[in-house]
């Protein structure tokens, strides 16, 4: 196991043991303990009470964050005709039909794109690229709004800060919330938008507590646990409120 540096250990010392932070003080502390010399990405991890082995308990979707994610998102659109023109006018970085499918299959563009959108008629051709696009989270899907005839709107929303998310094999959902330079209030509001969507998509088959834990971090900071029961009044600065973490 790699040893952490002094800055990381100092950050760990500032996080109170057995405390679940309310969102506003939690994000404020995260900004303070982030030790990176660059504008680090802020991420959140939800541990959900779902059975990831069952298809009807997968949690997957997309949400437009009110303050974006602080980075330029590169979008490829697989479409033809008027829809290809619509995608270009909306600002898509790569647009094409069979030629683009071939390039994606070769892996030539994978390092240059963050999202792939396709019209429904092109999914038959893209389907064979599941092993290439799937592991990178790039396979278009109707649930995330990336298989659509409204390609222009989809491009605009993704570039404005829409993030896609899906539960992994352990029942966790990871997502980007923005940058460490964002104001605390912006990070909290982005978190609230994502939390609302995850709560809305609770599978009917999920039993017991749904959101079991929430952890926020940057790429080089320790994780800070948030109170998973806190779903309203997220901007209330109740720093005196601390809940004991339970197993």
C-alpha positions as MATLAB code, in Angstrom:
seq = 'XXXXXXXXXXXXXXXXXXXXXXXXXXXXXXXXXXXXXXXXXXXXXXXXXXXXXXXXXXXXXXXXXXXXXXXXXXXXXXXXXXXXXXXXXXXXXXXXXXXXXXXXXXXXXXXXXXXXXXXXXXXXXXXXXXXXXXXXXXXXXXXXXXXXXXXXXXXXXXXXXXXXXXXXXXXXXXXXXXXXXXXXXXXXXXXXXXXXXXXXXXXXXXXXXXXXXXXXXXXXXXXXXXXXXXXXXXXXXXXXXXXXXXX';
ca = [
       0.000    0.000    0.000;
       1.392    3.379   -1.020;
       2.165    5.819    1.760;
       0.389    9.147    1.733;
       2.303   12.403    1.912;
       2.291   14.965    4.689;
      -0.412   17.114    3.083;
      -2.737   14.138    2.729;
      -2.172   13.058    6.337;
      -2.731   16.621    7.516;
      -5.999   16.669    5.601;
      -7.019   13.387    7.228;
      -6.430   14.924   10.650;
      -8.923   17.690    9.875;
     -11.755   15.279    9.099;
     -13.592   14.414   12.293;
     -13.838   10.699   12.955;
     -17.345    9.246   13.205;
     -18.960   12.382   11.800;
     -21.343   12.592    8.885;
     -21.135   16.121    7.525;
     -24.049   18.178    6.279;
     -23.406   19.096    2.617;
     -22.402   22.755    3.018;
     -19.775   22.275    5.754;
     -18.656   19.077    4.033;
     -17.870   20.812    0.748;
     -16.328   23.770    2.579;
     -13.947   21.390    4.343;
     -13.171   19.595    1.090;
     -12.065   22.862   -0.510;
      -9.852   23.568    2.492;
      -8.125   20.188    2.605;
      -7.589   19.769   -1.138;
      -3.802   19.791   -1.485;
      -3.482   19.797   -5.261;
      -1.599   22.542   -7.077;
      -4.141   22.494   -9.908;
      -7.913   22.937  -10.091;
      -8.891   19.447   -8.981;
     -12.070   17.675  -10.002;
     -14.652   17.181   -7.250;
     -16.321   13.779   -7.256;
     -19.066   12.046   -5.281;
     -19.640    8.365   -4.585;
     -23.012    6.999   -3.504;
     -23.260    3.510   -2.008;
     -26.774    2.323   -2.769;
     -28.895   -0.387   -1.207;
     -29.503   -2.233   -4.467;
     -28.678   -5.691   -5.787;
     -26.398   -4.918   -8.746;
     -26.822   -8.471  -10.048;
     -30.446   -7.743  -10.941;
     -31.230   -5.735  -14.055;
     -34.339   -4.184  -12.512;
     -32.208   -2.617   -9.770;
     -29.706   -0.832  -11.990;
     -29.653    2.915  -11.419;
     -28.766    4.800  -14.575;
     -29.508    8.232  -15.929;
     -28.257   11.715  -16.682;
     -28.751   15.079  -15.064;
     -27.904   18.649  -16.052;
     -25.968   20.208  -13.206;
     -26.963   23.845  -12.600;
     -23.341   25.038  -12.531;
     -21.796   22.638  -15.028;
     -18.675   20.596  -14.292;
     -16.002   23.157  -15.080;
     -14.526   21.461  -18.120;
     -14.994   21.406  -21.853;
     -16.905   18.252  -22.805;
     -16.083   16.706  -26.177;
     -19.058   15.121  -27.935;
     -19.272   12.767  -30.901;
     -22.591   12.322  -32.722;
     -23.367    9.348  -34.936;
     -26.085   10.533  -37.278;
     -26.774   11.322  -40.910;
     -28.625   13.859  -43.016;
     -30.371   16.720  -41.269;
     -29.524   15.303  -37.848;
     -25.806   15.463  -38.646;
     -26.242   19.117  -39.626;
     -28.189   19.752  -36.406;
     -25.378   18.200  -34.367;
     -22.711   20.327  -36.054;
     -24.716   23.502  -35.512;
     -25.074   22.620  -31.820;
     -21.299   22.379  -31.474;
     -20.571   18.645  -31.635;
     -16.851   17.930  -31.944;
     -17.161   14.904  -34.230;
     -20.115   14.088  -36.482;
     -20.548   11.262  -38.953;
     -22.310    8.089  -39.943;
     -20.613    4.882  -41.058;
     -17.240    6.636  -41.212;
     -17.485    7.719  -37.574;
     -18.628    4.256  -36.480;
     -15.515    2.834  -38.145;
     -13.223    5.334  -36.432;
     -14.805    4.593  -33.052;
     -14.361    0.873  -33.645;
     -10.679    1.386  -34.395;
     -10.284    3.275  -31.123;
      -8.767    6.282  -32.880;
     -11.091    8.836  -31.282;
     -11.626    7.378  -27.845;
      -9.058    9.634  -26.196;
     -10.651   12.691  -27.798;
     -14.277   12.311  -26.698;
     -16.209   12.315  -23.449;
     -19.668   11.386  -24.722;
     -21.256    9.687  -27.738;
     -24.755   10.500  -28.991;
     -26.551    8.518  -31.683;
     -29.866    8.594  -33.486;
     -31.914    5.396  -33.018;
     -31.382    4.269  -36.621;
     -27.603    4.169  -36.079;
     -27.683    1.978  -32.979;
     -27.715   -1.217  -35.023;
     -24.286   -0.299  -36.354;
     -22.970    0.958  -33.022;
     -24.172   -2.125  -31.158;
     -21.228   -4.196  -32.345;
     -18.875   -1.754  -30.609;
     -20.129   -2.659  -27.140;
     -16.782   -4.094  -26.076;
     -15.018   -0.928  -27.205;
     -17.417    1.750  -25.978;
     -19.027   -0.016  -23.024;
     -16.003   -0.214  -20.680;
     -15.343    3.495  -21.254;
     -18.935    4.487  -20.510;
     -19.382    5.790  -24.055;
     -22.096    3.486  -25.407;
     -25.210    5.579  -26.139;
     -28.292    4.620  -24.141;
     -31.889    5.889  -24.198;
     -31.982    6.128  -20.388;
     -29.135    8.611  -20.380;
     -30.617   10.599  -23.252;
     -27.805    9.770  -25.660;
     -29.970    7.751  -28.066;
     -32.275   10.419  -29.391;
     -33.576   12.227  -32.429;
     -33.111   15.527  -30.567;
     -29.355   15.474  -31.130;
     -28.962   19.246  -31.054;
     -30.573   19.525  -27.634;
     -28.550   16.586  -26.339;
     -25.282   18.138  -27.514;
     -26.180   21.479  -25.936;
     -27.128   19.911  -22.587;
     -24.042   17.702  -22.373;
     -21.712   20.574  -23.183;
     -23.504   22.736  -20.602;
     -22.788   20.256  -17.815;
     -25.043   17.232  -18.068;
     -23.435   14.213  -16.439;
     -24.261   10.566  -17.003;
     -24.128    8.041  -14.184;
     -24.801    4.361  -13.634;
     -24.461    1.932  -10.765;
     -21.431   -0.355  -10.942;
     -21.107   -4.034  -10.068;
     -20.881   -3.163   -6.366;
     -23.969   -0.967   -6.300;
     -22.015    2.304   -6.248;
     -22.617    5.416   -8.338;
     -19.685    7.736   -9.058;
     -20.067   11.152  -10.669;
     -18.255   14.441  -11.211;
     -19.692   17.496   -9.447;
     -17.369   20.256  -10.628;
     -14.020   21.765   -9.741;
     -12.389   22.643   -6.413;
     -12.419   26.295   -7.496;
     -16.233   26.331   -7.550;
     -17.929   28.248   -4.725;
     -19.230   25.990   -1.964;
     -22.808   26.910   -2.822;
     -22.328   25.833   -6.456;
     -20.934   22.458   -5.421;
     -23.818   21.931   -3.000;
     -26.397   22.827   -5.639;
     -24.788   20.470   -8.170;
     -24.798   17.742   -5.527;
     -28.449   18.431   -4.757;
     -29.426   18.120   -8.422;
     -27.700   14.744   -8.710;
     -29.070   13.527   -5.376;
     -32.626   14.404   -6.408;
     -32.239   12.360   -9.601;
     -30.805    9.335   -7.819;
     -33.641    9.417   -5.279;
     -36.186    9.756   -8.077;
     -34.786    6.683   -9.824;
     -34.961    4.410   -6.790;
     -35.819    0.920   -8.106;
     -39.122   -0.376   -6.766;
     -37.388   -3.686   -5.983;
     -34.772   -2.064   -3.738;
     -35.333   -2.930   -0.084;
     -34.240   -1.216    3.111;
     -32.174    1.949    3.203;
     -31.563    3.163   -0.344;
     -28.722    5.706   -0.023;
     -26.420    4.012    2.469;
     -23.430    6.317    2.305;
     -22.170    9.373    0.431;
     -18.513   10.368    0.122;
     -17.043   13.431   -1.580;
     -13.410   13.883   -2.571;
     -11.013   15.402   -5.058;
      -8.449   13.446   -7.027;
      -5.867   13.869   -4.265;
      -7.870   14.343   -1.074;
      -9.238   11.971    1.550;
     -12.935   11.212    1.317;
     -15.346   13.243    3.419;
     -18.547   11.404    4.436;
     -21.813   13.292    4.043;
     -25.013   12.539    5.918;
     -26.958   10.305    3.486;
     -30.262   11.127    5.212;
     -29.873   14.833    4.485;
     -31.952   15.402    1.339;
     -33.452   18.859    2.027;
     -32.158   22.280    3.089;
     -28.739   21.374    1.723;
     -27.430   24.934    1.916;
     -28.164   25.325    5.631;
     -24.813   25.862    7.319;
     -25.506   23.790   10.423;
     -21.874   23.118   11.288;
     -22.906   22.211   14.818;
     -24.888   19.252   13.534;
     -22.849   16.094   13.368;
     -24.181   12.604   13.242;
     -22.374    9.566   14.527;
     -21.475    7.235   11.707;
     -23.083    3.864   11.978;
     -21.807    0.619   10.661;
];
